[in-house]
Amino acid sequence: MPELTMPTTRQRPLDPPDEITALRQQAAIHRMTYADGHQGWLVTGHAAARAVLASPCFSNRPEHAHPPIPSARMELATRPERLRVPPGFFLRMDPPDHTRFRRLLTGQFTVRRMKTLEPRIAEITEACLDAMEAAGPPVDLVQEFALPIPSLVICELLGVPYEEREQFQAGTKVLASLESKADDAVAALGEISAYLYGLVGRKREKPADDLLSGLIESGELSDEELTGVGVLLLIAGHETTANMLGLGTYALLTNPDQLAAMRDDPSVVDNGVEELLRHLTIIHLGPIRTALEDVEIEGVTIRAGESVTIHLPAANRDAARFTDAERLDVTRPAGGHLTFGHGIHQCLGQQLARAEMRIAYPALLRRLPGLRLAVTPEEVPMRSDMSIYGVHRLPVTW
Amino acid sequence: MEIKADTTVCIGAGMCALTVPKVFDQSEDEGTVVLLQDDVPQELEDAVRRAVTLCPSGALSVS
């Protein structure tokens, strides 16, 4: 059997690499050679992906994981200081450490809580559209719309003061780009952490009606832990929804019938958002889990210590789970996709992301009914080289 | 149809409350699942089964 390394080159911008699709059609789990030579696994099937992500036999701690592909971040990931989980970075913890943080935060991200945020998200969206209209056409939709909406929303939710946002966003920009050198990313993370540590101190002195103040009030976390939680939520809040809004708009603009359905029929929007999440699956190079003990998944024995990379775009195109899975169809029932993950680490902010997308897509399409690409689809630079997929820029006109 | 909701394993993802808001809610403080009714009307049974499938932590079961 030839040695498999993870294919990452996409033949078509919205589809997983053809080699990945071919693998998924053969089997749900495959032996794969990792960038450091580790013999691990690649999961391409939906049911197998769910099984791994839901299993308590797998760890998400960084010291166990091997990098599936070589990257600038690989060097970063293998540095000794990165092999420990910073205080508050609950995404990379296992139970019971993870449980403690997750429990403190879930109440802040309930469906009902997100509903109460909707009017504010709508205001932010309209303000971005006003600015975009004033600036263009043409404009880069990423800079004017896709990035600022989730950025403003997460800053407000966390309690980052308005007048400090610009200085703050400079740091996240460096961090969000995988083009940044490892040292620059570490420095940016240090700066953001220092900023948030200072903010935590100020919130302790003068609490407000925001998430950080609420967490401080609970009295359960140290300042270092509060800083880590804040940094994690801030990064997650920036990169993910921004890329869904950018790539989703690209997908709609290049599929005009789907765009018309999302624009003209409000009853399609909720489901259309799920379908865009499924079809686009911006988390395209992971997640990675490592077996803590021998475990059998769909007849395959994964040995203790072996890393497993879950290919979420492949799993979300699994024909065994979704009918006509390769097609973008905003009217299909797309629930059950794995874009937010599965198991105990399933995205904490998913209901916030849904609220933002359910408001932002229709607002954009209705405000600018003549919206179209200002370049050819082939000229739009895709984030193939990034851990979160999307468009680098989206030049549009109307 | 009887629903069991185990709040000790619930992670507050909110998929149940999103899928069948008539049957599931989330607690204000921890975001964990709250059952609004034990007796599920027949017309909601399919939706409840879907919510059980969507639950990422396995906190829900039906019998």
Coordinates of C-alpha atoms in Angstrom, one line a residue:
Chain A
M1 CA 0.0 0.0 0.0
P2 CA 1.5 3.4 -1.0
E3 CA 2.1 5.8 1.9
L4 CA -0.7 8.3 2.2
T5 CA 0.1 11.9 3.2
M6 CA -2.8 14.4 3.5
P7 CA -3.8 15.9 0.2
T8 CA -4.6 19.6 0.5
T9 CA -4.7 20.9 -3.1
R10 CA -8.2 21.7 -4.2
Q11 CA -9.1 21.3 -7.9
R12 CA -12.3 23.3 -7.4
P13 CA -12.4 26.1 -4.7
L14 CA -15.6 24.9 -2.9
D15 CA -14.9 21.2 -3.0
P16 CA -12.5 19.1 -0.9
P17 CA -9.4 17.8 -2.8
D18 CA -10.4 15.1 -5.3
E19 CA -8.0 12.6 -3.7
I20 CA -9.9 13.1 -0.4
T21 CA -13.3 12.4 -2.1
A22 CA -11.8 9.3 -3.7
L23 CA -10.6 8.1 -0.3
R24 CA -14.0 8.7 1.3
Q25 CA -15.7 6.6 -1.4
Q26 CA -13.3 3.7 -0.6
A27 CA -13.4 3.7 3.3
A28 CA -14.2 5.8 6.3
I29 CA -10.7 5.5 7.9
H30 CA -7.3 5.4 6.3
R31 CA -3.7 4.9 7.5
M32 CA -1.8 8.2 7.0
T33 CA 1.8 9.4 7.4
Y34 CA 2.0 12.6 9.4
A35 CA 4.4 15.4 8.7
D36 CA 6.8 14.2 11.4
G37 CA 6.7 10.6 10.2
H38 CA 4.1 9.5 12.7
Q39 CA 1.9 6.7 11.4
G40 CA -1.6 7.8 12.3
W41 CA -5.0 7.9 10.7
L42 CA -7.3 10.1 8.5
V43 CA -11.0 9.9 8.9
T44 CA -13.2 10.8 5.9
G45 CA -16.6 9.2 6.8
H46 CA -19.3 11.0 8.7
A47 CA -20.2 8.3 11.1
A48 CA -16.6 7.5 11.9
A49 CA -15.9 11.2 12.4
R50 CA -18.8 11.4 14.9
A51 CA -17.6 8.3 16.7
V52 CA -14.0 9.7 17.2
L53 CA -15.2 13.1 18.2
A54 CA -17.7 11.7 20.7
S55 CA -15.3 9.1 22.2
P56 CA -13.8 9.8 25.6
C57 CA -10.8 7.6 24.6
F58 CA -9.4 10.5 22.5
S59 CA -7.5 13.5 23.9
N60 CA -7.3 17.0 22.5
R61 CA -4.3 18.0 24.5
P62 CA -1.5 19.4 22.3
E63 CA 1.3 17.3 23.8
H64 CA -0.3 14.1 22.4
A65 CA -1.0 15.4 18.8
H66 CA 1.1 15.1 15.7
P67 CA 0.9 17.6 12.8
P68 CA -0.9 16.1 9.8
I69 CA 0.7 18.5 7.3
P70 CA 3.9 20.5 7.3
S71 CA 3.3 24.2 7.9
A72 CA 4.8 27.4 9.4
R73 CA 2.7 26.5 12.5
M74 CA 4.2 23.1 12.8
E75 CA 7.4 24.6 14.1
L76 CA 5.3 26.6 16.5
A77 CA 3.3 23.5 17.6
T78 CA 6.4 21.5 18.4
R79 CA 8.1 24.2 20.5
P80 CA 8.4 23.1 24.1
E81 CA 6.5 26.1 25.4
R82 CA 3.5 25.2 23.2
L83 CA 3.3 21.7 24.5
R84 CA 1.6 22.8 27.7
V85 CA -1.9 24.3 27.6
P86 CA -1.9 27.9 28.6
P87 CA -4.3 28.8 31.5
G88 CA -7.8 29.1 30.3
F89 CA -7.3 27.5 26.8
F90 CA -10.0 25.0 27.5
L91 CA -10.3 24.0 23.8
R92 CA -7.0 22.1 24.2
M93 CA -8.0 20.5 27.6
D94 CA -9.5 17.1 28.4
P95 CA -12.1 16.5 31.1
P96 CA -12.2 17.3 34.0
D97 CA -10.2 20.4 33.3
H98 CA -12.2 21.2 30.1
T99 CA -15.5 20.6 31.9
R100 CA -14.8 23.2 34.5
F101 CA -14.3 26.0 31.9
R102 CA -17.1 24.8 29.6
R103 CA -19.6 24.9 32.4
L104 CA -18.8 28.4 33.3
L105 CA -19.3 29.6 29.7
T106 CA -22.2 27.7 28.3
G107 CA -24.7 29.9 30.1
Q108 CA -23.4 32.9 28.2
F109 CA -23.9 31.3 24.8
T110 CA -27.4 29.8 25.1
V111 CA -29.9 29.9 22.2
R112 CA -32.0 32.3 24.2
R113 CA -29.1 34.6 25.1
M114 CA -28.1 34.8 21.4
K115 CA -31.7 35.8 20.6
T116 CA -31.4 38.8 22.8
L117 CA -28.2 39.8 20.9
E118 CA -30.0 39.8 17.5
P119 CA -31.1 43.4 17.4
R120 CA -27.5 44.5 18.2
I121 CA -26.1 42.2 15.5
A122 CA -28.6 43.7 13.0
E123 CA -27.5 47.2 14.0
I124 CA -23.9 46.3 13.5
T125 CA -24.7 44.7 10.2
E126 CA -26.6 47.7 8.9
A127 CA -23.8 50.1 10.0
C128 CA -21.2 47.9 8.0
L129 CA -23.5 48.0 5.0
D130 CA -23.8 51.8 5.3
A131 CA -20.0 52.1 5.4
M132 CA -19.6 49.6 2.5
E133 CA -22.0 51.6 0.3
A134 CA -20.2 54.8 1.2
A135 CA -16.9 53.3 0.3
G136 CA -17.7 51.6 -2.9
P137 CA -18.2 50.1 -5.4
P138 CA -16.0 48.2 -5.8
V139 CA -15.0 47.1 -2.3
D140 CA -13.3 44.1 -0.7
L141 CA -16.3 42.4 1.0
V142 CA -14.0 40.7 3.6
Q143 CA -12.7 44.1 4.9
E144 CA -16.0 45.9 4.8
F145 CA -18.4 43.2 5.8
A146 CA -17.3 39.7 6.6
L147 CA -14.6 40.6 9.1
P148 CA -16.0 43.6 10.9
I149 CA -19.4 42.1 11.8
P150 CA -18.1 39.1 13.8
S151 CA -15.2 41.2 15.1
L152 CA -17.5 44.0 16.5
V153 CA -19.9 41.4 17.9
I154 CA -17.3 39.4 19.8
C155 CA -15.6 42.5 21.1
E156 CA -18.9 43.8 22.4
L157 CA -19.9 40.5 23.9
L158 CA -16.6 40.1 25.7
G159 CA -16.5 43.8 26.8
V160 CA -13.6 45.2 24.8
P161 CA -14.1 49.0 25.0
Y162 CA -15.0 50.7 21.7
E163 CA -12.1 53.2 21.7
E164 CA -9.6 50.4 22.1
R165 CA -10.8 48.1 19.3
E166 CA -8.5 49.4 16.6
Q167 CA -5.3 48.8 18.6
F168 CA -6.7 45.4 19.6
Q169 CA -7.7 44.3 16.0
A170 CA -4.1 45.0 14.8
G171 CA -2.9 42.2 17.0
T172 CA -5.6 39.7 15.9
K173 CA -4.9 40.4 12.3
V174 CA -1.3 39.2 12.6
L175 CA -2.5 36.2 14.5
A176 CA -5.3 35.4 12.1
S177 CA -2.9 35.1 9.2
L178 CA -1.0 31.9 8.8
E179 CA 1.4 33.9 6.6
S180 CA 2.7 35.4 9.7
K181 CA 6.0 34.0 10.9
A182 CA 5.9 31.8 14.0
D183 CA 7.8 34.4 16.0
D184 CA 5.4 37.2 15.0
A185 CA 2.4 35.1 15.8
V186 CA 3.8 34.3 19.3
A187 CA 4.5 38.0 19.8
A188 CA 1.0 39.0 18.7
L189 CA -0.5 36.4 21.0
G190 CA 1.7 37.8 23.8
E191 CA 0.4 41.3 23.0
I192 CA -3.2 40.3 22.9
S193 CA -2.8 38.3 26.2
A194 CA -1.1 41.3 27.8
Y195 CA -3.9 43.6 26.6
L196 CA -6.6 41.2 27.9
Y197 CA -4.8 40.7 31.2
G198 CA -4.9 44.5 31.6
L199 CA -8.6 44.5 30.6
V200 CA -9.4 41.8 33.2
G201 CA -7.7 44.0 35.9
R202 CA -9.8 47.0 34.8
K203 CA -13.0 45.0 34.7
R204 CA -12.3 43.7 38.2
E205 CA -12.1 47.4 39.4
K206 CA -15.1 48.5 37.4
P207 CA -17.4 45.7 36.2
A208 CA -19.8 46.2 33.3
D209 CA -22.6 44.2 31.6
D210 CA -20.4 41.9 29.6
L211 CA -19.0 38.4 29.5
L212 CA -15.6 39.0 31.1
S213 CA -17.3 40.9 34.0
G214 CA -19.7 38.1 34.4
L215 CA -16.9 35.5 34.6
I216 CA -15.0 37.7 37.1
E217 CA -18.1 37.9 39.2
S218 CA -18.5 34.1 39.3
G219 CA -15.2 34.2 41.2
E220 CA -14.1 30.8 39.8
L221 CA -11.2 31.8 37.6
S222 CA -7.8 33.4 38.2
D223 CA -6.8 36.4 36.2
E224 CA -4.5 34.2 34.1
E225 CA -7.3 31.8 33.3
L226 CA -9.7 34.7 32.5
T227 CA -7.1 36.1 30.1
G228 CA -6.7 32.7 28.4
V229 CA -10.5 32.3 28.0
G230 CA -10.8 35.8 26.6
V231 CA -8.0 35.3 24.1
L232 CA -9.5 32.0 23.0
L233 CA -13.0 33.4 22.5
L234 CA -11.7 36.5 20.7
I235 CA -9.6 34.5 18.2
A236 CA -12.4 32.0 17.6
G237 CA -14.9 34.8 17.3
H238 CA -12.8 36.6 14.6
E239 CA -11.6 33.9 12.3
T240 CA -14.5 31.5 11.9
T241 CA -17.7 33.5 11.2
A242 CA -15.7 36.0 9.1
N243 CA -14.6 33.3 6.8
M244 CA -18.1 31.8 6.6
L245 CA -19.5 35.2 5.6
G246 CA -16.7 35.7 3.0
L247 CA -16.7 32.2 1.5
G248 CA -20.5 31.9 1.8
T249 CA -21.0 35.1 -0.2
Y250 CA -18.5 33.8 -2.8
A251 CA -20.5 30.5 -2.9
L252 CA -23.8 32.3 -3.4
L253 CA -22.4 34.7 -6.0
T254 CA -21.1 31.8 -8.0
N255 CA -24.4 29.9 -7.6
P256 CA -27.0 32.6 -8.6
D257 CA -30.1 30.3 -8.1
Q258 CA -29.0 29.6 -4.5
L259 CA -28.4 33.3 -4.0
A260 CA -31.9 34.1 -5.2
A261 CA -33.4 31.6 -2.9
M262 CA -31.6 33.0 0.2
R263 CA -32.4 36.6 -0.8
D264 CA -36.1 36.2 -1.8
D265 CA -37.4 33.6 0.6
P266 CA -37.0 34.3 4.4
S267 CA -38.1 30.8 5.2
V268 CA -35.0 29.4 3.5
V269 CA -32.5 31.4 5.4
D270 CA -32.1 29.3 8.6
N271 CA -31.7 26.1 6.6
G272 CA -29.6 27.9 4.0
V273 CA -27.1 28.8 6.7
E274 CA -26.8 25.2 7.8
E275 CA -26.3 24.1 4.2
L276 CA -23.5 26.7 3.7
L277 CA -21.9 25.5 6.9
R278 CA -22.1 21.9 5.6
H279 CA -21.1 22.5 2.0
L280 CA -18.2 24.9 2.8
T281 CA -16.8 23.4 6.0
I282 CA -14.2 26.1 6.7
I283 CA -12.4 23.9 9.3
H284 CA -10.7 22.0 6.6
L285 CA -7.4 20.6 8.0
G286 CA -8.6 19.0 11.2
P287 CA -9.4 18.6 14.1
I288 CA -6.9 16.2 15.4
R289 CA -7.4 13.8 18.3
T290 CA -5.0 11.3 19.8
A291 CA -6.1 7.9 21.3
L292 CA -5.3 7.5 25.0
E293 CA -6.0 3.8 24.8
D294 CA -6.7 1.2 22.1
V295 CA -10.1 1.9 20.6
E296 CA -12.1 0.4 17.8
I297 CA -13.8 2.7 15.3
E298 CA -15.9 1.1 12.6
G299 CA -13.9 -2.1 12.7
V300 CA -10.5 -0.4 12.7
T301 CA -8.3 -0.6 15.8
I302 CA -6.6 2.7 16.7
R303 CA -3.8 2.2 19.1
A304 CA -3.0 4.3 22.1
G305 CA -0.8 7.2 21.1
E306 CA -1.9 7.3 17.5
S307 CA -3.2 10.6 16.1
V308 CA -6.4 10.8 14.1
T309 CA -7.2 13.7 11.7
I310 CA -10.9 14.2 11.1
H311 CA -11.5 15.6 7.6
L312 CA -14.6 17.5 8.2
P313 CA -15.2 18.7 4.6
A314 CA -15.1 15.0 3.5
A315 CA -17.4 13.9 6.3
N316 CA -19.9 16.6 5.4
R317 CA -20.0 15.4 1.8
D318 CA -20.5 11.7 2.9
A319 CA -23.2 10.3 0.6
A320 CA -24.1 7.8 3.3
R321 CA -25.3 10.8 5.4
F322 CA -26.5 13.4 2.9
T323 CA -28.4 12.8 -0.3
D324 CA -26.7 14.3 -3.4
A325 CA -24.0 15.5 -0.9
E326 CA -21.8 17.3 -3.5
R327 CA -24.5 19.7 -4.5
L328 CA -25.0 23.1 -2.8
D329 CA -28.8 23.2 -2.1
V330 CA -30.0 25.8 0.5
T331 CA -33.4 24.1 0.7
R332 CA -32.1 20.7 1.7
P333 CA -32.2 19.6 5.4
A334 CA -28.6 20.1 6.2
G335 CA -28.7 19.6 10.0
G336 CA -26.3 17.0 11.3
H337 CA -23.2 18.4 9.6
L338 CA -20.0 18.4 11.6
T339 CA -18.8 21.9 10.8
F340 CA -19.0 22.9 14.5
G341 CA -17.4 19.6 15.5
H342 CA -19.1 17.0 17.7
G343 CA -18.6 15.7 21.2
I344 CA -17.6 17.8 24.2
H345 CA -15.6 20.3 22.2
Q346 CA -18.4 21.1 19.8
C347 CA -18.2 24.9 19.1
L348 CA -19.2 26.9 22.1
G349 CA -20.0 29.9 19.9
Q350 CA -22.1 28.0 17.3
Q351 CA -25.4 29.7 18.2
L352 CA -23.7 33.1 18.0
A353 CA -22.3 32.2 14.6
R354 CA -25.7 31.1 13.4
A355 CA -27.3 34.4 14.6
E356 CA -24.7 36.4 12.8
M357 CA -25.1 34.5 9.6
R358 CA -28.9 34.4 9.7
I359 CA -28.9 38.2 9.9
A360 CA -25.9 39.2 7.8
Y361 CA -26.5 37.1 4.6
P362 CA -30.1 38.3 3.9
A363 CA -29.2 41.9 4.9
L364 CA -26.4 42.0 2.4
L365 CA -28.3 40.4 -0.4
R366 CA -31.4 42.6 0.1
R367 CA -29.5 45.9 0.5
L368 CA -27.4 45.2 -2.7
P369 CA -29.6 43.2 -5.0
G370 CA -27.1 43.8 -7.9
L371 CA -24.2 42.4 -5.9
R372 CA -21.7 40.6 -8.1
L373 CA -18.0 39.7 -8.2
A374 CA -15.7 42.5 -9.5
V375 CA -13.3 39.9 -10.7
T376 CA -13.7 36.5 -12.3
P377 CA -14.3 33.6 -9.8
E378 CA -10.9 32.2 -10.6
E379 CA -9.2 35.5 -9.5
V380 CA -10.6 35.3 -6.0
P381 CA -7.7 34.2 -3.7
M382 CA -8.7 31.2 -1.6
R383 CA -7.3 30.5 1.8
S384 CA -6.0 27.0 0.9
D385 CA -2.9 27.6 3.0
M386 CA -4.8 28.5 6.1
S387 CA -6.1 26.4 8.9
I388 CA -9.4 28.0 8.4
Y389 CA -10.6 28.0 4.8
G390 CA -12.2 31.0 3.1
V391 CA -11.4 33.9 0.8
H392 CA -8.4 36.2 1.4
R393 CA -10.3 39.0 -0.4
L394 CA -13.6 39.2 -2.2
P395 CA -13.7 42.1 -4.6
V396 CA -17.4 42.9 -5.3
T397 CA -19.4 45.6 -7.1
W398 CA -23.2 46.3 -7.4
Chain B
M1 CA -42.2 8.8 24.3
E2 CA -40.1 9.4 27.4
I3 CA -37.1 11.7 27.3
K4 CA -34.1 11.4 29.6
A5 CA -31.7 14.4 29.9
D6 CA -28.5 13.9 31.7
T7 CA -27.3 17.4 32.8
T8 CA -24.1 15.9 34.2
V9 CA -22.8 15.2 30.7
C10 CA -24.6 18.1 28.9
I11 CA -22.2 20.6 27.4
G12 CA -24.7 23.3 26.6
A13 CA -24.3 23.3 22.8
G14 CA -28.0 24.2 22.5
M15 CA -28.8 21.9 19.6
C16 CA -31.9 20.6 21.4
A17 CA -33.3 24.0 22.3
L18 CA -32.6 25.1 18.7
T19 CA -34.3 22.0 17.2
V20 CA -37.4 21.6 19.4
P21 CA -37.8 24.8 21.5
K22 CA -41.2 23.6 22.7
V23 CA -39.6 20.6 24.5
F24 CA -36.1 21.8 25.4
D25 CA -34.6 24.9 27.0
Q26 CA -31.3 25.8 28.5
S27 CA -30.7 26.8 32.1
E28 CA -29.8 30.5 32.6
D29 CA -26.6 29.9 34.6
E30 CA -25.0 26.8 33.1
G31 CA -26.7 26.5 29.7
T32 CA -27.5 22.9 30.4
V33 CA -30.6 21.2 29.0
V34 CA -33.9 21.8 30.7
L35 CA -36.9 19.6 29.8
L36 CA -40.0 21.8 29.3
Q37 CA -42.4 18.8 29.1
D38 CA -42.0 15.1 29.8
D39 CA -44.9 14.0 27.7
V40 CA -43.9 14.6 24.1
P41 CA -46.9 15.2 21.8
Q42 CA -46.9 12.8 18.9
E43 CA -46.3 15.5 16.3
L44 CA -43.0 16.4 17.9
E45 CA -41.6 12.9 18.3
D46 CA -39.6 13.0 15.0
A47 CA -38.2 16.4 15.9
V48 CA -37.2 15.1 19.4
R49 CA -35.5 12.1 17.8
R50 CA -33.6 14.5 15.6
A51 CA -32.5 16.6 18.6
V52 CA -31.3 13.4 20.3
T53 CA -29.2 12.6 17.2
L54 CA -27.8 16.2 17.0
C55 CA -26.8 16.3 20.7
P56 CA -23.0 16.3 20.7
S57 CA -22.5 15.0 24.2
G58 CA -25.0 12.2 24.3
A59 CA -26.9 13.8 27.1
L60 CA -30.3 13.0 25.6
S61 CA -32.0 9.7 25.1
V62 CA -35.6 8.6 24.4
S63 CA -37.5 5.4 25.1

